[in-house]
């Protein structure tokens, strides 16, 4: 399917105290099934807004979106969201956090033993089988983010939405989680829309990098096809001419064409 | 008054929880400067560390010392005033009273145990009813801004009123001392319960609610797995404040209403001019209040997710 997720002339205008604020305008994007697309742009350009529109947490003031042949109206468990700050419920263990989502989506059709199995499988996928019964506050930032990913994936969403999932992590943890995400996406064939402000992250993980212009009234500036073969190796790519070229293209967009907002 | 007590307690725990290293640090540079030799300073520091008793021994020693000093001051004040009984006399009376705390000689002459229990019972009933009304009301006010705006002037107006000012209304309504005292406890416990619950509901992080929205959880599931646990610590703070105020107020209310109860007992012993018993009552009231507070602090710790 060539346009599994279709965003059609979407615009978002917020009503603020100072009047109307046009955050996004004329966004057109079609994402293929199994594709990994990242959104990159300067802070405040509207990346989170676009992701929240797809998540259904916001309703667009213009245009519409279709996911797997159905119009998106409101949030729903066919989209798995990984929030920027993990958003795990602190009074639930890792298992219970994931189970909450699994139970909601599969609880009507499957017995409890199946639900538990799904939960364990999701935690295993992100390498956290040993931390099943830990509470979020006993985990490192990277581990919390893994639980967030497990929770989003456990419900077998049509599309996985990630909002700067590794933004709050140190560089080493971030790199290992990026590798992990590459592996998970390869294993599950998930369709992914990821917000990031990290150029290397965008190029390393994506099939396409969507570069957004600065707000207000931000829109898609350019789309870069990342034609690097998979599996991708972080170390091997560091010296790869094609990788360096693509990376430079994104940097040029961000720091030459869209320089203003960097101030 | 209660918030002051809590501020004090927090200040105390803050001092207590300073790690030993934080305390010894300021001394270290001073040592280094005076000895002009880093090695010397290091050795001195090691010696100091080795000589130090375990933290809990030092704590207990400090607590005991504080109490001893308090008793000494009391003894001095007693011997100067002449009318206030000293520690020794009170001790003898206390041993006597606590050797049979649950005697019963008619409605107005009962052991101190019965008096404390009947006061606690009033606090329990009054507070329980306040929780039954205040917690749901707090949830509603926290959820609906219009209703909370409606309630704001009423609460602001009534909250600063001393609970005892409600006593005549209670006597008028119930025409009996006991329900009137319970009603006063109800009123004074109500405000902290409503306010803390409402604030808790308003402060449930949007992130948690977004999780609920993305999963499209049912209203009931949202309430049981997100709202209630998120608000629980706030509710426990409300309970702590309520019980604290209630224990302060019950003594005064009972002094006015009579019957059985620790407050009434204080008044009765004043009429009998048994000042040693009044001092025993004061210490008992303080101890019970402290135990209540500790129990609720434990409860709060169990449900904090920091
Ligand atoms: N609920 C809102 N109301 C008003 N303005 C908003 C709201 N959410 C976001 N904005 C504005 O929209 C713009 C884009 O925000 P956001 O999507 O969070 O940016 P990014 O994620 O790219 O940093 C910002 O200028 C922000 O102030
Ligand atoms: Mg953002």
Coordinates of C-alpha atoms and ligand atoms in Angstrom, one line a residue:
Chain A
X1 CA 0.0 0.0 0.0
X2 CA 1.6 3.2 -1.1
X3 CA -0.2 5.6 1.2
X4 CA -0.9 3.6 4.3
X5 CA -0.9 6.8 6.3
X6 CA -2.1 9.8 4.4
X7 CA -1.9 13.4 5.6
X8 CA -3.8 15.7 3.3
X9 CA -3.5 19.5 3.4
X10 CA -3.5 19.5 7.1
X11 CA -3.3 22.8 9.0
X12 CA -3.4 23.6 12.7
X13 CA -4.3 26.9 14.1
X14 CA -4.4 27.4 17.8
X15 CA -6.6 29.9 19.6
X16 CA -4.4 31.7 22.0
X17 CA -4.9 34.6 24.3
X18 CA -3.1 36.8 21.8
X19 CA -5.3 35.7 19.0
X20 CA -5.0 33.0 16.4
X21 CA -1.7 31.2 16.0
X22 CA -1.1 29.3 12.8
X23 CA 1.3 26.5 13.8
X24 CA 1.1 24.3 10.7
X25 CA -0.2 24.8 7.2
X26 CA -0.6 22.8 4.0
X27 CA 1.0 19.6 5.3
X28 CA 0.9 16.8 2.7
X29 CA 2.6 13.5 3.4
X30 CA 2.0 9.8 2.5
X31 CA 3.7 7.1 4.5
X32 CA 4.0 3.6 3.1
X33 CA 3.4 0.5 5.1
X34 CA 6.5 -0.6 6.9
X35 CA 8.2 2.7 6.2
X36 CA 10.3 4.6 8.8
X37 CA 9.8 8.4 8.4
X38 CA 11.3 11.0 10.7
X39 CA 10.3 14.6 11.2
X40 CA 13.1 17.0 11.7
X41 CA 13.1 20.8 12.2
X42 CA 14.0 23.5 14.6
X43 CA 12.5 23.6 18.1
X44 CA 9.0 25.1 18.1
X45 CA 8.4 24.5 14.4
X46 CA 5.5 22.2 15.1
X47 CA 6.9 18.6 15.0
X48 CA 5.0 17.6 18.2
X49 CA 1.9 19.3 16.9
X50 CA 2.0 17.2 13.7
X51 CA 2.6 14.0 15.7
X52 CA -0.2 14.8 18.1
X53 CA -2.5 15.4 15.1
X54 CA -1.7 11.9 13.8
X55 CA -2.1 10.5 17.3
X56 CA -5.6 12.2 17.5
X57 CA -4.7 14.1 20.6
X58 CA -5.3 17.3 18.6
X59 CA -7.9 17.8 15.9
X60 CA -6.7 19.6 12.7
X61 CA -8.3 22.9 11.8
X62 CA -7.8 22.2 8.1
X63 CA -7.5 19.0 6.0
X64 CA -7.7 15.4 7.2
X65 CA -5.8 12.2 7.7
X66 CA -6.4 8.7 6.7
X67 CA -4.8 5.6 8.3
X68 CA -5.2 2.2 6.7
X69 CA -8.3 3.4 4.8
X70 CA -10.0 5.1 7.8
X71 CA -10.3 8.7 8.6
X72 CA -8.5 9.7 11.8
X73 CA -10.9 11.3 14.2
X74 CA -9.6 11.3 17.8
X75 CA -7.1 9.1 19.5
X76 CA -7.2 5.3 19.4
X77 CA -5.1 2.2 20.1
X78 CA -4.5 1.6 16.4
X79 CA -1.7 4.1 16.9
X80 CA 1.1 3.4 19.5
X81 CA 2.5 6.6 21.0
X82 CA 5.9 6.9 22.7
X83 CA 5.9 10.2 24.5
X84 CA 8.9 12.4 25.0
X85 CA 9.0 11.9 28.8
X86 CA 8.1 8.2 28.8
X87 CA 4.7 8.9 30.6
X88 CA 4.8 5.6 32.6
X89 CA 2.4 5.5 35.5
X90 CA 4.6 5.5 38.5
X91 CA 2.4 3.4 40.7
X92 CA 2.4 0.5 38.3
X93 CA 5.3 -1.9 37.6
X94 CA 6.8 -2.2 34.1
X95 CA 4.6 -5.3 33.6
X96 CA 1.5 -3.5 34.8
X97 CA 2.2 -0.4 32.6
X98 CA 2.4 -2.6 29.5
X99 CA -0.5 -4.9 30.6
X100 CA -2.8 -1.9 31.0
X101 CA -2.5 -1.3 27.2
X102 CA -2.5 -5.0 26.3
X103 CA -5.7 -5.6 28.3
X104 CA -7.4 -2.6 26.7
X105 CA -6.7 -3.8 23.2
X106 CA -6.9 -7.6 23.4
X107 CA -8.8 -8.1 26.7
X108 CA -12.2 -8.6 25.1
X109 CA -10.9 -11.4 22.8
X110 CA -8.2 -13.2 24.6
X111 CA -7.9 -15.0 28.0
X112 CA -5.7 -13.5 30.7
X113 CA -2.9 -16.0 30.1
X114 CA -2.6 -14.7 26.5
X115 CA -2.5 -11.1 27.7
X116 CA 0.3 -11.9 30.1
X117 CA 2.2 -13.7 27.4
X118 CA 1.9 -10.6 25.1
X119 CA 3.1 -8.4 27.9
X120 CA 6.1 -10.6 28.6
X121 CA 6.9 -10.8 24.9
X122 CA 6.8 -7.0 24.6
X123 CA 9.2 -6.5 27.5
X124 CA 11.4 -9.2 26.1
X125 CA 11.5 -7.4 22.7
X126 CA 13.0 -4.3 24.4
X127 CA 15.4 -6.4 26.5
X128 CA 13.7 -5.8 29.9
X129 CA 12.6 -9.2 30.9
X130 CA 14.7 -8.8 34.1
X131 CA 12.9 -5.6 35.1
X132 CA 9.3 -6.9 34.8
X133 CA 8.3 -6.1 38.4
X134 CA 10.3 -2.9 38.9
X135 CA 8.6 0.4 39.3
X136 CA 9.5 3.2 36.8
X137 CA 11.4 5.2 39.5
X138 CA 13.7 2.2 39.9
X139 CA 14.7 2.4 36.3
X140 CA 17.2 4.5 34.4
X141 CA 16.0 7.0 31.8
X142 CA 16.9 4.6 28.9
X143 CA 15.0 1.7 30.5
X144 CA 11.9 3.8 31.1
X145 CA 11.9 4.8 27.5
X146 CA 12.2 1.1 26.5
X147 CA 9.1 0.3 28.6
X148 CA 7.3 3.2 26.8
X149 CA 8.3 1.6 23.5
X150 CA 7.2 -1.9 24.7
X151 CA 3.8 -0.4 25.8
X152 CA 3.3 1.2 22.4
X153 CA 4.4 -1.9 20.4
X154 CA 2.5 -4.4 22.6
X155 CA -0.9 -3.3 21.2
X156 CA 0.3 -4.1 17.7
X157 CA -0.5 -0.6 16.4
X158 CA -0.8 0.2 12.7
X159 CA 1.7 2.9 13.2
X160 CA 4.2 3.7 15.9
X161 CA 4.5 7.4 16.8
X162 CA 7.6 8.6 18.6
X163 CA 8.1 12.1 19.9
X164 CA 11.8 12.7 20.5
X165 CA 12.0 9.4 22.2
X166 CA 15.7 9.6 23.1
X167 CA 15.9 13.4 23.5
X168 CA 16.4 13.3 27.3
X169 CA 19.1 10.5 27.2
X170 CA 22.8 10.8 27.3
X171 CA 24.7 10.2 24.0
X172 CA 25.8 6.6 24.8
X173 CA 22.4 5.4 26.0
X174 CA 20.8 7.2 23.0
X175 CA 23.0 5.3 20.6
X176 CA 22.3 2.0 22.1
X177 CA 18.6 2.6 22.1
X178 CA 18.7 3.7 18.5
X179 CA 20.4 0.4 17.6
X180 CA 17.7 -1.3 19.6
X181 CA 14.9 0.5 17.7
X182 CA 16.5 -0.4 14.4
X183 CA 16.4 -4.1 15.5
X184 CA 12.9 -3.9 16.8
X185 CA 11.5 -2.2 13.7
X186 CA 13.3 -4.8 11.5
X187 CA 11.8 -7.6 13.6
X188 CA 8.2 -6.3 13.7
X189 CA 8.0 -4.5 10.3
X190 CA 6.4 -1.6 12.1
X191 CA 5.4 1.6 10.3
X192 CA 7.1 4.5 12.2
X193 CA 6.7 8.2 12.4
X194 CA 9.4 9.7 14.6
X195 CA 10.0 13.3 15.7
X196 CA 13.7 14.1 16.3
X197 CA 16.0 17.1 16.3
X198 CA 19.1 14.8 15.9
X199 CA 20.4 14.7 12.4
X200 CA 22.4 11.5 12.8
X201 CA 19.4 9.8 14.4
X202 CA 17.2 10.8 11.5
X203 CA 19.5 9.6 8.8
X204 CA 20.6 6.4 10.6
X205 CA 17.0 5.2 11.3
X206 CA 14.8 6.5 8.5
X207 CA 13.8 5.6 5.0
X208 CA 12.8 9.2 4.5
X209 CA 13.6 12.4 6.5
X210 CA 10.9 15.0 6.4
X211 CA 12.4 18.4 7.0
X212 CA 10.1 21.1 8.3
X213 CA 10.3 24.9 7.8
X214 CA 10.3 27.2 10.7
X215 CA 7.1 28.3 12.2
X216 CA 4.8 30.1 12.5
X217 CA 2.8 28.5 9.6
X218 CA 5.4 25.8 9.3
X219 CA 5.1 23.2 6.5
X220 CA 7.2 20.5 4.9
X221 CA 10.3 22.1 3.3
X222 CA 12.0 19.1 1.7
X223 CA 11.9 15.3 1.9
X224 CA 15.1 13.4 1.7
X225 CA 15.2 9.7 0.6
X226 CA 17.7 7.8 2.7
X227 CA 18.7 5.1 0.2
X228 CA 21.3 3.4 2.5
X229 CA 20.9 -0.3 2.5
X230 CA 19.8 -2.1 5.6
X231 CA 20.9 -3.5 8.0
X232 CA 22.7 -0.3 8.8
X233 CA 25.8 -0.3 11.0
X234 CA 26.5 2.9 12.9
X235 CA 30.3 2.4 12.8
X236 CA 30.5 1.4 9.1
X237 CA 28.3 4.4 8.1
X238 CA 30.4 6.9 9.9
X239 CA 32.9 6.8 7.0
X240 CA 30.4 6.1 4.3
X241 CA 30.4 8.8 1.6
X242 CA 26.6 8.4 0.9
X243 CA 25.8 8.7 4.6
X244 CA 27.9 11.8 4.9
X245 CA 26.3 13.3 1.9
X246 CA 22.8 12.7 3.2
X247 CA 23.7 14.0 6.6
X248 CA 25.1 17.2 5.0
X249 CA 21.9 17.7 3.0
X250 CA 19.9 17.7 6.3
X251 CA 22.4 20.0 8.0
X252 CA 22.3 22.4 5.0
X253 CA 18.5 22.5 5.2
X254 CA 18.5 23.2 8.9
X255 CA 21.4 25.6 9.1
X256 CA 21.4 27.4 5.8
X257 CA 17.8 27.4 4.4
X258 CA 16.1 27.5 7.8
X259 CA 18.7 29.3 9.8
X260 CA 16.6 32.0 11.4
X261 CA 15.0 30.0 14.2
X262 CA 18.4 28.8 15.4
X263 CA 18.8 32.0 17.2
Chain B
X1 CA -1.2 26.3 63.4
X2 CA -1.1 22.9 61.8
X3 CA 0.8 24.1 58.8
X4 CA 3.3 25.6 61.2
X5 CA 3.7 22.3 63.0
X6 CA 4.2 20.6 59.7
X7 CA 6.8 23.2 58.6
X8 CA 8.6 22.6 61.9
X9 CA 8.5 18.8 61.4
X10 CA 9.9 19.1 57.9
X11 CA 12.6 21.4 59.1
X12 CA 13.5 18.8 61.7
X13 CA 13.6 15.9 59.3
X14 CA 15.6 18.1 57.0
X15 CA 18.3 18.6 59.6
X16 CA 18.1 14.9 60.5
X17 CA 18.4 13.7 57.0
X18 CA 21.6 15.7 56.2
X19 CA 24.1 13.1 55.3
X20 CA 27.1 12.9 57.7
X21 CA 29.4 13.9 54.9
X22 CA 27.6 17.1 54.2
X23 CA 28.1 18.0 57.9
X24 CA 31.7 17.2 58.0
X25 CA 32.6 18.9 54.7
X26 CA 32.7 22.5 55.9
X27 CA 35.2 21.5 58.5
X28 CA 37.6 19.8 56.1
X29 CA 38.8 22.9 54.2
X30 CA 39.2 24.8 57.5
X31 CA 41.4 22.0 58.8
X32 CA 43.5 21.9 55.6
X33 CA 44.0 25.6 55.8
X34 CA 45.1 25.7 59.4
X35 CA 47.4 22.6 59.1
X36 CA 48.7 23.8 55.8
X37 CA 49.1 20.1 54.9
X38 CA 46.6 18.1 52.9
X39 CA 47.9 14.8 54.2
X40 CA 47.5 16.0 57.8
X41 CA 43.9 17.0 57.0
X42 CA 43.1 13.7 55.4
X43 CA 44.4 11.8 58.4
X44 CA 42.5 14.0 60.8
X45 CA 39.4 13.4 58.8
X46 CA 39.8 9.7 58.9
X47 CA 40.4 9.7 62.6
X48 CA 37.2 11.9 63.0
X49 CA 35.2 9.5 60.9
X50 CA 36.4 6.4 62.7
X51 CA 35.6 7.9 66.1
X52 CA 32.0 8.8 65.1
X53 CA 29.2 6.7 66.6
X54 CA 26.5 5.2 64.3
X55 CA 23.9 7.7 63.2
X56 CA 21.0 6.2 65.1
X57 CA 22.9 6.2 68.4
X58 CA 23.6 9.9 68.0
X59 CA 20.0 10.5 67.1
X60 CA 18.6 8.6 70.1
X61 CA 21.1 10.4 72.4
X62 CA 20.0 13.8 71.0
X63 CA 16.3 12.9 71.6
X64 CA 17.0 11.7 75.1
X65 CA 19.1 14.8 75.9
X66 CA 16.3 17.0 74.7
X67 CA 13.7 15.3 76.9
X68 CA 16.1 15.4 79.9
X69 CA 16.6 19.2 79.4
X70 CA 12.8 19.6 79.1
X71 CA 12.2 17.8 82.4
X72 CA 14.9 19.8 84.1
X73 CA 13.4 23.1 83.0
X74 CA 10.0 21.8 84.1
X75 CA 11.4 20.9 87.6
X76 CA 13.0 24.3 87.9
X77 CA 9.7 26.1 86.9
X78 CA 7.7 23.9 89.2
X79 CA 10.0 24.6 92.2
X80 CA 9.9 28.4 91.5
X81 CA 6.1 28.7 91.0
X82 CA 5.1 26.4 93.8
X83 CA 1.6 25.8 92.3
X84 CA 2.7 23.7 89.3
X85 CA 3.6 20.1 90.3
X86 CA 7.1 18.9 89.5
X87 CA 8.1 15.9 87.4
X88 CA 8.4 13.5 90.4
X89 CA 4.9 14.3 91.7
X90 CA 3.4 13.9 88.3
X91 CA 5.2 10.7 87.7
X92 CA 3.8 9.1 90.8
X93 CA 0.3 10.3 89.8
X94 CA 0.8 9.0 86.3
X95 CA 1.9 5.5 87.5
X96 CA -1.3 5.5 89.6
X97 CA -3.6 6.6 86.7
X98 CA -2.1 4.3 84.1
X99 CA -2.1 1.3 86.4
X100 CA -5.9 1.2 85.9
X101 CA -6.7 3.2 82.7
X102 CA -10.0 1.4 82.1
X103 CA -12.0 1.7 85.3
X104 CA -15.6 2.8 85.2
X105 CA -17.3 4.5 88.2
X106 CA -20.3 6.1 86.7
X107 CA -20.6 8.3 83.6
X108 CA -18.4 11.2 84.8
X109 CA -15.7 9.2 86.4
X110 CA -13.8 6.8 84.1
X111 CA -10.2 5.8 83.5
X112 CA -8.0 7.9 81.2
X113 CA -8.1 5.1 78.6
X114 CA -11.8 5.5 78.2
X115 CA -11.4 9.2 78.0
X116 CA -8.8 9.0 75.2
X117 CA -10.8 6.3 73.4
X118 CA -14.0 8.3 73.4
X119 CA -12.2 11.4 72.1
X120 CA -10.6 9.3 69.4
X121 CA -14.0 7.8 68.5
X122 CA -15.5 11.3 68.0
X123 CA -12.5 12.3 65.9
X124 CA -12.9 9.1 63.9
X125 CA -16.6 9.5 63.2
X126 CA -16.4 13.2 62.5
X127 CA -13.4 12.8 60.2
X128 CA -14.9 9.7 58.5
X129 CA -18.0 11.6 57.6
X130 CA -15.9 14.5 56.4
X131 CA -13.9 12.1 54.2
X132 CA -17.1 10.6 52.8
X133 CA -18.3 14.0 51.8
X134 CA -15.1 15.8 51.2
X135 CA -13.3 13.4 48.9
X136 CA -16.1 13.0 46.3
X137 CA -16.7 16.8 46.5
X138 CA -13.0 17.4 46.0
X139 CA -13.0 15.2 42.9
X140 CA -16.0 17.0 41.5
X141 CA -14.5 20.5 42.2
X142 CA -11.2 19.4 40.8
X143 CA -12.7 18.2 37.6
X144 CA -15.2 21.0 36.8
X145 CA -13.8 24.5 36.9
X146 CA -17.2 26.2 37.0
X147 CA -18.2 24.3 40.1
X148 CA -14.9 25.0 41.8
X149 CA -15.3 28.7 41.0
X150 CA -18.7 28.5 42.5
X151 CA -17.4 26.9 45.7
X152 CA -14.3 29.2 46.0
X153 CA -16.0 32.1 47.8
X154 CA -17.9 29.8 50.2
X155 CA -14.8 27.9 51.1
X156 CA -12.6 31.0 51.4
X157 CA -15.2 32.5 53.7
X158 CA -15.8 29.5 56.0
X159 CA -12.4 28.0 56.2
X160 CA -10.8 30.6 58.4
X161 CA -13.6 30.3 61.0
X162 CA -12.6 28.6 64.2
X163 CA -14.4 25.2 64.3
X164 CA -15.5 26.1 67.8
X165 CA -17.7 28.9 66.4
X166 CA -19.8 26.1 64.8
X167 CA -20.5 24.5 68.2
X168 CA -23.6 26.5 69.1
X169 CA -25.1 25.7 65.7
X170 CA -24.3 22.1 66.4
X171 CA -26.0 22.2 69.8
X172 CA -29.0 23.9 68.3
X173 CA -29.3 21.3 65.5
X174 CA -28.6 18.2 67.5
X175 CA -29.7 19.2 71.0
X176 CA -27.0 17.0 72.5
X177 CA -23.4 17.4 73.3
X178 CA -21.9 14.3 71.7
X179 CA -23.2 14.8 68.1
X180 CA -22.4 18.5 68.4
X181 CA -18.8 17.7 69.1
X182 CA -18.7 15.2 66.2
X183 CA -20.2 17.8 64.0
X184 CA -17.5 20.3 64.9
X185 CA -14.9 17.7 64.0
X186 CA -16.7 17.1 60.7
X187 CA -16.7 20.8 59.8
X188 CA -13.0 21.3 60.6
X189 CA -11.9 18.1 58.8
X190 CA -14.0 18.9 55.7
X191 CA -12.0 21.8 54.3
X192 CA -8.6 20.2 54.1
X193 CA -10.2 17.1 52.5
X194 CA -12.0 19.0 49.9
X195 CA -9.2 21.4 49.1
X196 CA -6.4 18.8 48.9
X197 CA -8.4 16.4 46.8
X198 CA -9.4 19.1 44.4
X199 CA -5.8 20.4 44.1
X200 CA -4.7 16.8 43.5
X201 CA -7.2 16.3 40.7
X202 CA -6.1 19.5 39.0
X203 CA -2.5 18.4 39.2
X204 CA -2.8 15.0 37.6
X205 CA -0.1 15.3 34.9
X206 CA -1.5 15.7 31.3
X207 CA 0.9 13.0 30.2
X208 CA -1.0 10.4 32.2
X209 CA -4.3 11.6 30.8
X210 CA -2.8 11.4 27.3
X211 CA -1.9 7.8 27.9
X212 CA -5.6 7.2 28.8
X213 CA -6.8 9.1 25.7
X214 CA -4.5 7.2 23.3
X215 CA -5.6 3.9 24.7
X216 CA -9.2 5.1 24.9
X217 CA -9.6 3.7 28.5
X218 CA -13.1 3.6 29.9
X219 CA -14.0 6.3 32.4
X220 CA -14.0 3.8 35.2
X221 CA -10.5 2.5 34.3
X222 CA -9.2 6.1 34.0
X223 CA -10.5 6.7 37.5
X224 CA -9.2 3.6 39.1
X225 CA -5.8 3.3 37.4
X226 CA -4.9 7.0 36.8
X227 CA -7.0 9.6 38.7
X228 CA -7.3 7.8 42.0
X229 CA -3.6 6.8 42.5
X230 CA -2.4 10.2 41.2
X231 CA -4.6 12.0 43.7
X232 CA -4.0 9.6 46.6
X233 CA -0.9 11.4 48.0
X234 CA -2.8 14.7 48.0
X235 CA -5.7 13.0 49.8
X236 CA -3.4 11.6 52.4
X237 CA -2.0 15.1 53.0
X238 CA -5.6 16.2 53.4
X239 CA -6.2 13.4 55.9
X240 CA -3.0 14.4 57.8
X241 CA -4.1 18.0 58.1
X242 CA -7.6 17.1 59.0
X243 CA -6.7 14.6 61.7
X244 CA -4.2 17.1 63.1
X245 CA -6.7 19.9 63.3
X246 CA -9.4 17.5 64.6
X247 CA -7.2 16.4 67.5
X248 CA -6.5 20.0 68.4
X249 CA -10.2 20.9 68.2
X250 CA -11.7 17.9 70.0
X251 CA -10.0 18.8 73.3
X252 CA -11.5 22.3 73.2
X253 CA -14.9 21.1 72.1
X254 CA -15.1 18.6 74.9
X255 CA -14.1 21.2 77.4
X256 CA -17.2 23.0 76.4
X257 CA -19.6 20.1 75.9
X258 CA -18.7 17.8 78.8
X259 CA -19.3 14.0 78.9
X260 CA -16.5 11.5 78.5
X261 CA -13.4 12.5 76.7
X262 CA -9.9 13.7 77.3
X263 CA -10.9 17.4 76.9
X264 CA -13.6 17.0 79.4
X265 CA -11.3 15.2 81.7
X266 CA -8.9 18.2 81.6
X267 CA -11.7 20.5 82.6
X268 CA -13.0 18.2 85.3
X269 CA -9.5 17.9 86.9
X270 CA -9.2 21.7 86.7
X271 CA -12.5 21.9 88.7
X272 CA -11.0 19.4 91.1
X273 CA -7.8 21.4 91.2
X274 CA -5.7 18.3 90.3
X275 CA -3.0 20.1 88.3
X276 CA -0.8 17.0 88.2
X277 CA -3.6 15.2 86.3
X278 CA -3.9 18.1 83.9
X279 CA -0.2 17.8 83.1
X280 CA -0.7 14.1 82.6
X281 CA -3.6 14.8 80.2
X282 CA -1.4 17.3 78.3
X283 CA 1.4 14.8 77.8
X284 CA -1.2 12.1 76.9
X285 CA -2.8 14.4 74.3
X286 CA 0.6 15.2 72.9
X287 CA 1.6 11.6 72.7
X288 CA -1.6 10.5 71.0
X289 CA -1.4 13.4 68.5
X290 CA 2.2 12.4 67.7
X291 CA 1.3 8.8 67.2
X292 CA -1.5 9.8 64.8
X293 CA 0.8 12.0 62.9
X294 CA 3.5 9.2 62.7
X295 CA 0.9 6.7 61.5
X296 CA -0.2 9.0 58.7
X297 CA 3.3 9.9 57.7
X298 CA 4.0 6.2 57.3
X299 CA 0.8 5.9 55.2
X300 CA 1.9 8.8 53.1
X301 CA 5.4 7.3 52.5
X302 CA 3.8 4.1 51.4
X303 CA 1.8 5.9 48.7
X304 CA 4.4 8.5 47.4
X305 CA 5.8 7.8 44.0
X306 CA 8.6 10.4 44.0
Ligands
LIG1 N1 -1.9 24.0 22.7 C1 -1.2 25.0 22.1 N2 -1.7 26.3 22.1 C2 -1.1 27.3 21.5 N3 0.1 27.2 20.9 C3 0.6 25.9 20.8 C4 0.0 24.8 21.4 N4 0.8 23.7 21.2 C5 1.9 24.2 20.5 N5 1.8 25.5 20.2 C6 2.7 26.3 19.5 O1 2.9 25.7 18.2 C7 4.3 25.8 17.9 C8 4.8 24.4 17.6 O2 4.9 23.7 18.8 P1 5.5 22.2 18.9 O3 4.7 21.3 18.0 O4 5.5 21.8 20.3 O5 7.0 22.4 18.4 P2 8.2 21.3 18.3 O6 7.7 20.0 18.8 O7 8.6 21.3 16.9 O8 9.3 21.9 19.2 C9 5.0 26.5 19.0 O9 5.2 27.8 18.6 C10 4.1 26.4 20.1 O10 4.2 27.5 21.0
LIG2 MG1 8.3 18.8 20.6

